[in-house]
Amino acid sequence: MPEDLKEYFEKLTRPSVRNVAPYDAAPISEPKIILSANENNAGVPKGALEAMRAALEKGNRYPDSRNTALRKKLAARFGLAPEQIITSNGLDGMFTMLSRAFLDKGDEVVCGECTFGVYASNAAIAGAKVVKVPLSAAFEQEPAKFAEAVTPATKMLFFCNPNNPTGTLAETAGIRAMLGKIPRHVIVILDQAYAEFSGADDAEPFSLLKDFPNLMICRTFSKIFALAGLRVGWGAAHPMLIDCLYRVREPYCVTAAAEAGASAALDEEAFLSETRTRTAEEREKLSAVLKERGIRFVPSRANFILMFPGEKGDALRTALEEKGIAARFMTCRGMPAVRLSIGLPEENKEVEKILRSL
């Protein structure tokens, strides 16, 4: 683009957006094995596929704008009221809604120093200041430290649990204690995209909603439910908080096919159980190989592991690329790191071979 046009569009762009980098989840390529986006490599559940095919036959009609059937099903599953639930175009869409509804220039947003990057980018776009809370020596997010980071200017706080990309899990008791110390003018978002992999009680966190009207718990169908390409997220909170989000929510942001697939996926208990068991077993196998090879890593409660290959980093990247394996290379606490999703057993064996060859 000619330099004069670049300058022209930069001037048109809002000041808070000019220094925001576009979010690119992973390079667009055709790898043989994808372990870069924490997806469920088992594929879409059969029941969800059938439900989506049926929904496509009515694709000429708009979907229910509030996805009432799906919200009722989620409410029954977790002991909530449908009015406490809102759906979104993936959790990225949920976080955008939260930013639109609550953030203004000069507000502060608290999040972890090594966590999902969309929290900070949305805050920057809104003109808010981002306050990052350091990880512990064990790469854990400490709820008490998050509460200490809150100031009178804080408007929003994000706590990813299990945390992406470290995979660590804070217990619900610690989250409750944190919430008790945070003033009600702060909207607290508990991002639980990976909760179903943690081994903890899946429904326990929702008990917090009774005592904290400023809390929102977010979940997704992109991970264990294997619907990443359908983009269905959802959140639970006080009905008045939900009402604020509906004011800025894009109409029909969850398609009829996506809603049908998500609703059917909730019934795939065997698929979900198999995924949990397989992921836990494969995670332990990969952890054992990393220990054996002396590669530092963070013990995970999610469907991925964050490792620090050190001087073996270049060799690891080259070996993965040669085998057509996509991984996520990043920096955490100033150190080069690699986040590897837990794939299928045959996929993980290829990774283990590479690690043993380094």
XYZ file of C-alpha atoms in Angstrom:
358
model
C 0.000 0.000 0.000
C 1.377 3.448 -0.880
C 2.782 5.275 2.122
C 0.301 8.135 1.806
C -2.658 5.724 1.981
C -1.177 3.948 4.983
C -0.888 7.257 6.807
C -4.400 8.192 5.655
C -5.993 5.093 7.184
C -3.890 5.344 10.335
C -5.305 8.821 10.904
C -8.853 7.519 10.411
C -8.315 4.720 12.920
C -9.241 5.332 16.556
C -6.111 6.180 18.600
C -6.699 3.238 20.953
C -6.667 0.823 17.997
C -3.509 2.028 16.223
C -1.075 0.014 18.320
C -3.223 -3.121 18.663
C -1.820 -6.115 16.779
C -4.300 -8.367 14.934
C -4.982 -11.646 16.734
C -3.656 -14.586 14.727
C -4.323 -17.875 16.494
C -1.886 -19.869 14.357
C -0.267 -19.750 10.920
C -2.572 -20.817 8.095
C -1.060 -23.978 6.644
C -1.827 -27.638 6.062
C -0.038 -29.480 8.871
C -0.438 -33.236 9.216
C -1.059 -32.959 12.955
C -2.594 -29.870 14.566
C -1.535 -29.381 18.187
C -1.544 -25.583 18.213
C -5.106 -24.531 19.098
C -6.213 -26.861 21.933
C -8.966 -28.412 19.834
C -10.511 -31.852 20.302
C -8.854 -33.910 17.578
C -11.437 -36.701 17.927
C -13.727 -34.744 15.609
C -17.316 -33.555 15.863
C -19.616 -35.880 17.864
C -21.964 -37.896 15.629
C -25.123 -36.593 17.289
C -24.000 -33.000 16.800
C -23.326 -33.599 13.099
C -26.784 -35.056 12.584
C -28.440 -32.173 14.432
C -26.573 -29.595 12.366
C -27.504 -31.283 9.090
C -31.158 -31.158 10.099
C -30.868 -27.484 11.070
C -29.350 -26.606 7.690
C -32.578 -27.632 5.977
C -34.120 -24.523 7.549
C -31.160 -22.328 6.717
C -33.386 -19.823 4.940
C -34.776 -18.750 8.329
C -33.076 -16.636 10.987
C -32.260 -18.476 14.208
C -33.833 -17.717 17.562
C -31.915 -14.557 18.402
C -31.428 -15.544 22.054
C -30.893 -19.284 21.503
C -33.631 -20.050 24.024
C -33.575 -23.838 23.649
C -29.825 -24.039 24.243
C -29.983 -21.686 27.219
C -32.744 -23.763 28.814
C -30.707 -26.921 28.347
C -27.597 -25.353 29.890
C -29.663 -23.967 32.766
C -31.082 -27.412 33.557
C -27.619 -28.983 33.387
C -26.032 -26.564 35.863
C -28.939 -25.663 38.134
C -29.373 -22.149 36.773
C -32.229 -20.077 35.364
C -32.278 -19.417 31.599
C -32.279 -15.684 32.395
C -28.794 -16.125 33.877
C -27.341 -17.353 30.584
C -26.293 -15.615 27.374
C -24.727 -17.148 24.259
C -22.072 -15.677 21.993
C -20.065 -16.200 18.827
C -17.346 -18.073 20.673
C -15.887 -16.691 23.880
C -14.101 -14.045 21.830
C -17.554 -12.668 21.096
C -18.426 -12.745 24.795
C -15.318 -10.798 25.760
C -16.062 -8.241 23.048
C -19.576 -7.794 24.463
C -18.180 -7.277 27.948
C -15.778 -4.655 26.645
C -18.535 -2.851 24.741
C -20.901 -2.843 27.694
C -18.602 -1.891 30.543
C -15.217 -0.494 29.505
C -14.424 3.145 28.881
C -11.293 5.223 28.429
C -9.325 5.419 31.666
C -10.753 2.237 33.209
C -8.400 -0.467 34.428
C -8.565 -4.148 33.484
C -6.761 -6.718 35.628
C -5.538 -9.995 34.096
C -2.620 -12.406 34.353
C 0.827 -11.679 32.950
C 0.767 -14.907 30.933
C -2.816 -15.617 29.917
C -5.244 -15.437 26.988
C -4.233 -12.348 25.006
C -7.716 -11.246 23.931
C -8.421 -9.800 27.395
C -5.662 -7.215 27.016
C -6.326 -6.435 23.353
C -10.029 -5.777 23.999
C -9.114 -3.515 26.898
C -6.660 -1.587 24.728
C -9.261 -1.111 21.991
C -11.624 0.359 24.585
C -8.914 2.754 25.760
C -8.568 1.008 29.119
C -5.327 0.433 31.017
C -4.208 -3.183 31.434
C -2.799 -4.241 34.817
C -1.032 -7.613 34.683
C -0.633 -9.827 37.747
C 2.623 -11.844 37.914
C 2.553 -15.621 38.061
C 3.914 -17.431 41.087
C 7.276 -19.205 40.961
C 5.317 -22.346 40.021
C 3.640 -20.500 37.118
C 0.310 -20.408 38.957
C -2.224 -17.601 39.010
C -2.810 -16.655 42.653
C -6.338 -15.359 43.322
C -5.202 -13.309 46.319
C -2.702 -11.418 44.146
C -5.459 -10.566 41.683
C -7.574 -9.090 44.470
C -4.596 -7.017 45.615
C -4.196 -5.570 42.096
C -7.673 -3.995 42.159
C -7.836 -0.203 42.548
C -10.709 2.322 42.532
C -10.120 2.619 38.759
C -10.535 -1.108 38.108
C -13.643 -1.924 36.075
C -12.998 -5.512 35.011
C -10.911 -8.505 36.114
C -10.227 -11.651 34.075
C -9.231 -14.904 35.767
C -8.647 -17.787 33.353
C -9.105 -21.114 35.176
C -7.560 -23.440 34.093
C -5.237 -20.799 32.766
C -4.265 -20.661 29.115
C -1.379 -21.223 28.349
C -0.016 -22.568 31.658
C -2.812 -25.063 32.383
C -2.791 -24.405 36.130
C -6.007 -24.526 38.173
C -6.980 -22.421 41.186
C -9.414 -24.111 43.566
C -12.940 -22.721 43.895
C -12.309 -21.849 47.555
C -9.505 -19.526 46.484
C -11.716 -17.932 43.849
C -14.429 -17.368 46.468
C -11.934 -15.700 48.804
C -10.749 -13.456 45.956
C -14.299 -12.434 45.100
C -14.953 -11.567 48.725
C -12.142 -9.005 48.608
C -13.110 -7.384 45.302
C -15.558 -4.441 45.408
C -18.839 -4.784 43.521
C -17.924 -2.072 40.998
C -15.531 -4.570 39.389
C -16.943 -7.081 36.887
C -15.095 -10.375 37.446
C -14.911 -12.798 34.520
C -14.019 -16.398 35.304
C -12.957 -17.859 31.957
C -13.439 -21.628 32.161
C -12.928 -22.658 28.556
C -10.950 -25.702 29.736
C -12.891 -26.539 32.910
C -14.113 -29.917 31.681
C -10.528 -31.211 31.449
C -9.521 -30.219 34.988
C -10.892 -33.197 36.906
C -12.645 -30.801 39.295
C -16.403 -30.653 39.897
C -17.824 -29.226 36.672
C -20.775 -27.511 38.361
C -19.157 -26.251 41.591
C -18.061 -22.798 40.316
C -21.657 -21.862 39.481
C -22.481 -21.852 43.199
C -20.477 -18.612 43.387
C -23.112 -16.762 41.369
C -25.533 -16.785 44.311
C -23.215 -14.602 46.374
C -21.472 -12.435 43.777
C -23.688 -10.506 41.313
C -20.570 -8.966 39.734
C -19.285 -12.399 38.632
C -19.607 -13.922 35.167
C -18.578 -17.511 34.424
C -17.727 -18.246 30.789
C -17.639 -21.612 29.031
C -17.299 -22.747 25.419
C -18.222 -25.545 23.038
C -14.874 -25.173 21.235
C -12.786 -27.457 23.419
C -14.082 -30.706 24.929
C -17.290 -30.552 22.846
C -15.201 -30.406 19.627
C -17.127 -27.566 17.961
C -14.338 -24.985 17.564
C -15.340 -24.213 13.986
C -18.965 -23.527 14.965
C -18.119 -20.688 17.409
C -20.468 -21.166 20.362
C -19.639 -19.640 23.723
C -21.851 -18.963 26.700
C -21.771 -17.155 29.998
C -23.686 -17.285 33.269
C -24.226 -14.287 35.540
C -26.858 -12.268 37.388
C -29.832 -11.511 35.066
C -29.182 -7.768 35.367
C -25.607 -8.214 34.150
C -26.896 -10.379 31.309
C -29.374 -7.634 30.371
C -26.505 -5.154 29.973
C -24.789 -7.513 27.544
C -27.904 -7.964 25.430
C -27.824 -4.222 24.762
C -24.549 -4.596 22.850
C -24.872 -8.168 21.553
C -24.882 -8.632 17.791
C -28.224 -9.998 16.529
C -28.238 -13.667 15.512
C -24.591 -14.078 16.506
C -25.011 -17.852 17.025
C -26.335 -19.606 13.929
C -29.168 -22.137 13.959
C -26.785 -24.920 12.914
C -24.293 -23.994 15.629
C -27.012 -23.943 18.280
C -28.330 -27.321 17.143
C -24.846 -28.817 17.230
C -24.110 -27.417 20.680
C -27.406 -28.652 22.086
C -26.823 -32.149 20.725
C -23.218 -32.182 21.963
C -24.461 -31.759 25.529
C -26.068 -35.200 25.224
C -22.879 -36.921 24.039
C -21.935 -38.232 27.486
C -19.901 -41.184 26.199
C -17.929 -38.913 23.861
C -17.248 -36.435 26.677
C -16.213 -39.147 29.130
C -13.881 -40.767 26.601
C -12.320 -37.391 25.813
C -11.701 -36.619 29.494
C -10.132 -40.014 30.155
C -7.999 -40.036 27.018
C -6.777 -36.484 27.566
C -5.771 -37.158 31.176
C -3.932 -40.353 30.226
C -2.129 -38.784 27.275
C -1.244 -35.692 29.306
C 0.444 -37.906 31.892
C 2.377 -39.778 29.207
C 3.671 -36.547 27.680
C 4.562 -35.188 31.123
C 6.562 -38.339 31.841
C 8.552 -37.961 28.614
C 9.294 -34.312 29.386
C 10.567 -35.302 32.842
C 12.648 -38.078 31.309
C 14.247 -35.645 28.847
C 14.845 -32.951 31.456
C 12.609 -30.414 29.720
C 10.966 -27.937 32.056
C 7.156 -27.799 31.878
C 4.148 -26.654 33.885
C 1.943 -29.462 35.293
C -1.371 -29.012 33.519
C -5.066 -29.477 34.321
C -6.144 -28.700 30.750
C -5.807 -30.303 27.306
C -2.363 -28.833 26.659
C 1.067 -28.532 28.259
C 3.348 -25.499 28.333
C 7.030 -26.381 28.134
C 10.285 -24.451 28.152
C 12.704 -26.267 25.817
C 15.629 -23.918 26.476
C 18.611 -24.664 24.257
C 16.614 -27.436 22.581
C 14.046 -24.934 21.299
C 15.392 -24.493 17.773
C 15.828 -28.225 17.297
C 12.305 -28.841 18.585
C 10.794 -26.291 16.211
C 12.684 -27.762 13.244
C 11.712 -31.336 14.108
C 8.041 -30.460 14.536
C 7.982 -28.589 11.228
C 9.673 -31.469 9.417
C 7.010 -33.860 10.701
C 4.193 -31.467 9.826
C 3.175 -30.931 13.452
C 1.725 -27.519 14.323
C 2.512 -26.240 17.839
C 2.159 -22.827 19.473
C 5.461 -21.035 20.084
C 5.277 -18.095 22.481
C 6.944 -16.256 25.346
C 5.930 -16.647 28.988
C 7.609 -14.640 31.756
C 10.227 -13.566 29.259
C 11.183 -17.132 28.370
C 10.658 -18.870 25.015
C 7.967 -21.509 25.455
C 5.960 -24.030 23.468
C 2.339 -24.906 24.138
C 1.428 -28.344 22.831
C -2.170 -29.512 22.714
C -2.894 -33.057 23.833
C -3.875 -34.860 20.659
C -4.920 -38.403 19.875
C -2.627 -41.232 21.088
C -1.080 -41.788 17.660
C -0.441 -38.043 17.298
C 1.147 -37.769 20.719
C 3.463 -40.687 19.957
C 4.970 -38.643 17.123
C 5.646 -35.802 19.561
C 7.175 -38.186 22.091
C 9.500 -39.581 19.412
C 10.681 -36.063 18.611
C 11.259 -35.196 22.271
C 13.307 -38.365 22.791
C 15.395 -37.541 19.720
C 16.481 -34.105 20.960
